[in-house]
PDB file of C-alpha atoms in Angstrom:
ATOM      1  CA  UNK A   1      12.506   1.127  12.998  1.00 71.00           C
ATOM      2  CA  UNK A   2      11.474  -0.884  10.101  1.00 87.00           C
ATOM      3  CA  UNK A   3       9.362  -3.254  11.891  1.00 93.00           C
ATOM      4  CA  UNK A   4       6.040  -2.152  13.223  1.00 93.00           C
ATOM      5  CA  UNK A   5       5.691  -0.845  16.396  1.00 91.00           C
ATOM      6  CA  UNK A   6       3.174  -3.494  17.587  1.00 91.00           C
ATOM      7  CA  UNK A   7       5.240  -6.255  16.155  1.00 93.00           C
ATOM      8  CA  UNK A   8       5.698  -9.574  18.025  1.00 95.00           C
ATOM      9  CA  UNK A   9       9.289 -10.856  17.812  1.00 96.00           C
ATOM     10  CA  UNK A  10      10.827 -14.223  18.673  1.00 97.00           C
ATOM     11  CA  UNK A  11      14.602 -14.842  17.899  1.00 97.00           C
ATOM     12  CA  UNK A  12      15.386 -18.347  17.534  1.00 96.00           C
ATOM     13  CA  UNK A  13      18.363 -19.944  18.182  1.00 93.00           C
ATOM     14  CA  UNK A  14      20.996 -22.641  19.329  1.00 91.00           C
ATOM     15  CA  UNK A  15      22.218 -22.487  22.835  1.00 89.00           C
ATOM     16  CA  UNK A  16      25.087 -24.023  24.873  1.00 87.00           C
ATOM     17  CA  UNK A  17      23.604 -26.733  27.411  1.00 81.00           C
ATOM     18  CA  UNK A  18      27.039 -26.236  29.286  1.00 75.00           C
ATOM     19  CA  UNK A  19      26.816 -26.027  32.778  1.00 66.00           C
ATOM     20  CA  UNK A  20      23.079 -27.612  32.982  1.00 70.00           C
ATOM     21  CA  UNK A  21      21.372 -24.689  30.917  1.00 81.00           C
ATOM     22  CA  UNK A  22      19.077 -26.799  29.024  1.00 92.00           C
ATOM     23  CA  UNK A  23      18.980 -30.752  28.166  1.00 93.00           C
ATOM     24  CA  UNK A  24      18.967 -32.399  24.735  1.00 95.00           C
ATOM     25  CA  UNK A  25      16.010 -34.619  24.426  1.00 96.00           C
ATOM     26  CA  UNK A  26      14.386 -32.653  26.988  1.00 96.00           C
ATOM     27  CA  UNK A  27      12.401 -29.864  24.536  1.00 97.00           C
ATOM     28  CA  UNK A  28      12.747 -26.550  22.804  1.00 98.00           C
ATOM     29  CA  UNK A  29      13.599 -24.173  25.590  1.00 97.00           C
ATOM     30  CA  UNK A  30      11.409 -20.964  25.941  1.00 97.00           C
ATOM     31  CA  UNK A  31      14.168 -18.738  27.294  1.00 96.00           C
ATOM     32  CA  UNK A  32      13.069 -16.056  29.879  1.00 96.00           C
ATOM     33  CA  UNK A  33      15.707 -14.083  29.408  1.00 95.00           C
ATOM     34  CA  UNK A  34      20.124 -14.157  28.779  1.00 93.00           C
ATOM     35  CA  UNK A  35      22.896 -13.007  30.463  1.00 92.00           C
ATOM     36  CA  UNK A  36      21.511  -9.766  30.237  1.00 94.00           C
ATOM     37  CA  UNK A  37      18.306  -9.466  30.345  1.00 96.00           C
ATOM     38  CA  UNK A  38      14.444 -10.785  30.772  1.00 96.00           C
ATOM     39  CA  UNK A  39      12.786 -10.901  27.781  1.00 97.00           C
ATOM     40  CA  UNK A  40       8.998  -9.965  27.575  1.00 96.00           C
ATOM     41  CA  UNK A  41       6.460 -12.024  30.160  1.00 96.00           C
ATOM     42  CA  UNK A  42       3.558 -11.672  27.873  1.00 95.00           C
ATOM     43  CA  UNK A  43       5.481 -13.524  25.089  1.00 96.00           C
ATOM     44  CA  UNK A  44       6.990 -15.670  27.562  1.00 97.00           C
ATOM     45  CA  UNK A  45       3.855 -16.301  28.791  1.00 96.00           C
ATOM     46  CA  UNK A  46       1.887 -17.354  25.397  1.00 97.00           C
ATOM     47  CA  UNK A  47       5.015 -19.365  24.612  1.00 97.00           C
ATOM     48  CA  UNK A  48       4.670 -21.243  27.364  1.00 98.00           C
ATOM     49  CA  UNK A  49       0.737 -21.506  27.347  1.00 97.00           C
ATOM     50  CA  UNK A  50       0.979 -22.953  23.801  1.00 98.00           C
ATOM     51  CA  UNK A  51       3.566 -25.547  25.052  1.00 98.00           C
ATOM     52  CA  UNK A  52       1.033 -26.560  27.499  1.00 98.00           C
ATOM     53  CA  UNK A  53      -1.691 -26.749  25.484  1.00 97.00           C
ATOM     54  CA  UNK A  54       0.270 -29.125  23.288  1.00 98.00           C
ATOM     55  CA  UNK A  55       0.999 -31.457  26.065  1.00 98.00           C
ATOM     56  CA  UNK A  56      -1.785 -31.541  27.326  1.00 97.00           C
ATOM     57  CA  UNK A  57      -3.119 -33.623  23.766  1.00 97.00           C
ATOM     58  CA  UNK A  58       0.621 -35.071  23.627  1.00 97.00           C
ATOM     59  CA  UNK A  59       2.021 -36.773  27.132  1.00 96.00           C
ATOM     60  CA  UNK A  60       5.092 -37.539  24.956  1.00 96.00           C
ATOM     61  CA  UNK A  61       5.833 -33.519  24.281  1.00 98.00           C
ATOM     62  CA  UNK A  62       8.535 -32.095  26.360  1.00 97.00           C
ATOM     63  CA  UNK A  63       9.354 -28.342  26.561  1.00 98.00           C
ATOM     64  CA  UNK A  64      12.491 -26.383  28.844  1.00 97.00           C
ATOM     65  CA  UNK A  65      12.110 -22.801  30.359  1.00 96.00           C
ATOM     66  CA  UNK A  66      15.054 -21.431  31.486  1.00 94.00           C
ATOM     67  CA  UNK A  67      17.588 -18.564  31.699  1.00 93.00           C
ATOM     68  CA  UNK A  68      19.811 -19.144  28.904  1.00 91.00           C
ATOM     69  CA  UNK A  69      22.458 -17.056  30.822  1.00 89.00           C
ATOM     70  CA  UNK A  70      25.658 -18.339  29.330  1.00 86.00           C
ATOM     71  CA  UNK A  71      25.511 -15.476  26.356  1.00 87.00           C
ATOM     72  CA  UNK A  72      23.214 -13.170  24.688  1.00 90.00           C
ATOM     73  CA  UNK A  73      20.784 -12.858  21.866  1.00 91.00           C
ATOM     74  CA  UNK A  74      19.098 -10.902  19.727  1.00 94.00           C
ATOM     75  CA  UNK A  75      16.274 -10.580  21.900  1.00 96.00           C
ATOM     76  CA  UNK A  76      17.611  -8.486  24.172  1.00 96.00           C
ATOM     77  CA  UNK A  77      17.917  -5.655  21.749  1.00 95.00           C
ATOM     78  CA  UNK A  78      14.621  -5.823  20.561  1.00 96.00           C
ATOM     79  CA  UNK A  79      13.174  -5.784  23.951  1.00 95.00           C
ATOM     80  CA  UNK A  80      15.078  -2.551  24.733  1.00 95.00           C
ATOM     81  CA  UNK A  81      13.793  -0.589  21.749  1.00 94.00           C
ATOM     82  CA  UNK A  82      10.348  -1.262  22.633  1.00 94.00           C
ATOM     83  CA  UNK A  83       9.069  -4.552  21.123  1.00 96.00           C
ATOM     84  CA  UNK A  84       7.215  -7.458  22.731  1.00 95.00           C
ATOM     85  CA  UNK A  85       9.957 -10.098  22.132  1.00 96.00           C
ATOM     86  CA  UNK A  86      10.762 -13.717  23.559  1.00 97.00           C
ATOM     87  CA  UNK A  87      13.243 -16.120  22.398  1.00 97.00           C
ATOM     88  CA  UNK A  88      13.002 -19.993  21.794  1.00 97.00           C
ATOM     89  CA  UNK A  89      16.162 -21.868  21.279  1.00 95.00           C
ATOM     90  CA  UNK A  90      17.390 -25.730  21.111  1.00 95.00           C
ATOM     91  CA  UNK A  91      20.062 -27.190  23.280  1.00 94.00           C
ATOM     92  CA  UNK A  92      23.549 -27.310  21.182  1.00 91.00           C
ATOM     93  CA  UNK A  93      26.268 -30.303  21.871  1.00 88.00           C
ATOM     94  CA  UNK A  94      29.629 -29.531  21.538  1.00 84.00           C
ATOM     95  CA  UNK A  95      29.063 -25.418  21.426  1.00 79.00           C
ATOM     96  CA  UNK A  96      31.282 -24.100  19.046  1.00 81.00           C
ATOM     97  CA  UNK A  97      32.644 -27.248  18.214  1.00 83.00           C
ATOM     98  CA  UNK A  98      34.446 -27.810  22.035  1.00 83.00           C
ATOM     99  CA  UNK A  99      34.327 -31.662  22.445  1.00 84.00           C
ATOM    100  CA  UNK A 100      35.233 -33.087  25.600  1.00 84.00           C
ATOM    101  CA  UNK A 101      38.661 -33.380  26.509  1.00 87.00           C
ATOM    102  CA  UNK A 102      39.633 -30.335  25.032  1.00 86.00           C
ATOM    103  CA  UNK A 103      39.110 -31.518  21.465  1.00 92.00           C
ATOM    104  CA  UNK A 104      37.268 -30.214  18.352  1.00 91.00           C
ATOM    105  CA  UNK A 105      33.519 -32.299  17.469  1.00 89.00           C
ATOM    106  CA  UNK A 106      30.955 -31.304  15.490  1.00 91.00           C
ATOM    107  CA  UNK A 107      28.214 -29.187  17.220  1.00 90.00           C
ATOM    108  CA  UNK A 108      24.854 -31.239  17.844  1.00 90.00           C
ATOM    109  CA  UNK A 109      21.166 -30.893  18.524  1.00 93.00           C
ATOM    110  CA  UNK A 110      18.462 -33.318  19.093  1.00 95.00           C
ATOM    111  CA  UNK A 111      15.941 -33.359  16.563  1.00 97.00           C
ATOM    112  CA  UNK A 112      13.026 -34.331  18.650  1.00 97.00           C
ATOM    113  CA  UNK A 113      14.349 -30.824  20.401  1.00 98.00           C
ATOM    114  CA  UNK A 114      13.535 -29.376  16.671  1.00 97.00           C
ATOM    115  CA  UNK A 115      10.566 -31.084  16.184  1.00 98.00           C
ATOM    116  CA  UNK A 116       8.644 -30.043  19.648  1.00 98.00           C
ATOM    117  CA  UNK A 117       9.732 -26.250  18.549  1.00 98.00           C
ATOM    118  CA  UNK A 118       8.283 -26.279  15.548  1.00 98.00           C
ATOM    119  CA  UNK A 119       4.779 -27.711  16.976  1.00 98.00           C
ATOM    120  CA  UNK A 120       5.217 -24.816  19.272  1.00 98.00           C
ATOM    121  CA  UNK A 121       5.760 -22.212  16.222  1.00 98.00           C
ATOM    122  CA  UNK A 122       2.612 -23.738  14.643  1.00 98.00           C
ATOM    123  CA  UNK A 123       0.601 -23.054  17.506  1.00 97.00           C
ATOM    124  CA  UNK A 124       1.472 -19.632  18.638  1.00 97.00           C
ATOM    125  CA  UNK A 125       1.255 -18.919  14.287  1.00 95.00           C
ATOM    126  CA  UNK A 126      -2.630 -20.057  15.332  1.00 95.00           C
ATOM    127  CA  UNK A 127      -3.082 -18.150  18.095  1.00 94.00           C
ATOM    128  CA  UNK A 128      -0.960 -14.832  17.717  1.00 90.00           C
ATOM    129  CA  UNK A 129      -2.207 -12.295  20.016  1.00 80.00           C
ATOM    130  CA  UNK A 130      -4.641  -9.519  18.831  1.00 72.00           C
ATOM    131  CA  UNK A 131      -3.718  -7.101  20.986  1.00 65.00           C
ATOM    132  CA  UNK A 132      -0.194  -7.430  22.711  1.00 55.00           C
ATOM    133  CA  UNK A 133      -0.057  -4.778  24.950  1.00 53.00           C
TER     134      UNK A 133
END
């Protein structure tokens, strides 16, 4: 228990877009939950209100929410000991290195994917809840 009991955590990550998870090009993805589990709805929740907020002054932005439920993350184990936790990740090509036809390729990720997840880290740093419970 080294982190504060009222701290907010997101784990950030790469995902696999296999089997239609998540797009490239088409956003971050604010993941509701993994294989596993459902992360926390109040995080989800300002995630995804921040994400809307910014496309609301940007038609261009484009955000995912999904279930990431090829895997699991980090999240998950925060969420069971107690913390208010989401998890933001960005579509991955080639997931560990698997090209098509069975061959090895570099992994990939979009950057406009990168950039629209930053915007949304600046804007929930802006707007981090007082109060989380």
């Amino acid at each position: 228990r080294l982190l504060p009991d009222d701290a907010l955590i997101v784990a950030v990550e790469t995902s696999s877009m296999a089997g239609g998870r998540a797009v490239q090009g088409g956003g971050p993805v604010i993941r509701v939950g993994d294989a596993v589990h459902l992360f926390s709805p109040m995080v989800t929740r300002w995630m995804v209100g921040v994400a809307q907020e910014i496309a609301a002054g940007d038609a261009g932005f484009r955000v995912q929410r999904k279930l990431m439920d090829g895997g699991t993350t980090e999240a998950t184990a925060y969420d069971l000991y107690g913390y208010e936790t989401g998890a933001a990740c960005i579509a991955l090509g080639n997931y560990h290195n698997a090209g098509p036809r069975g061959r090895v390729a570099a992994e990939t990720v979009y950057l406009g994917d990168l950039d629209g997840l930053v915007r949304i880290f600046v804007g929930m740093l802006a707007t981090v809840p007082k109060d989380p419970a």
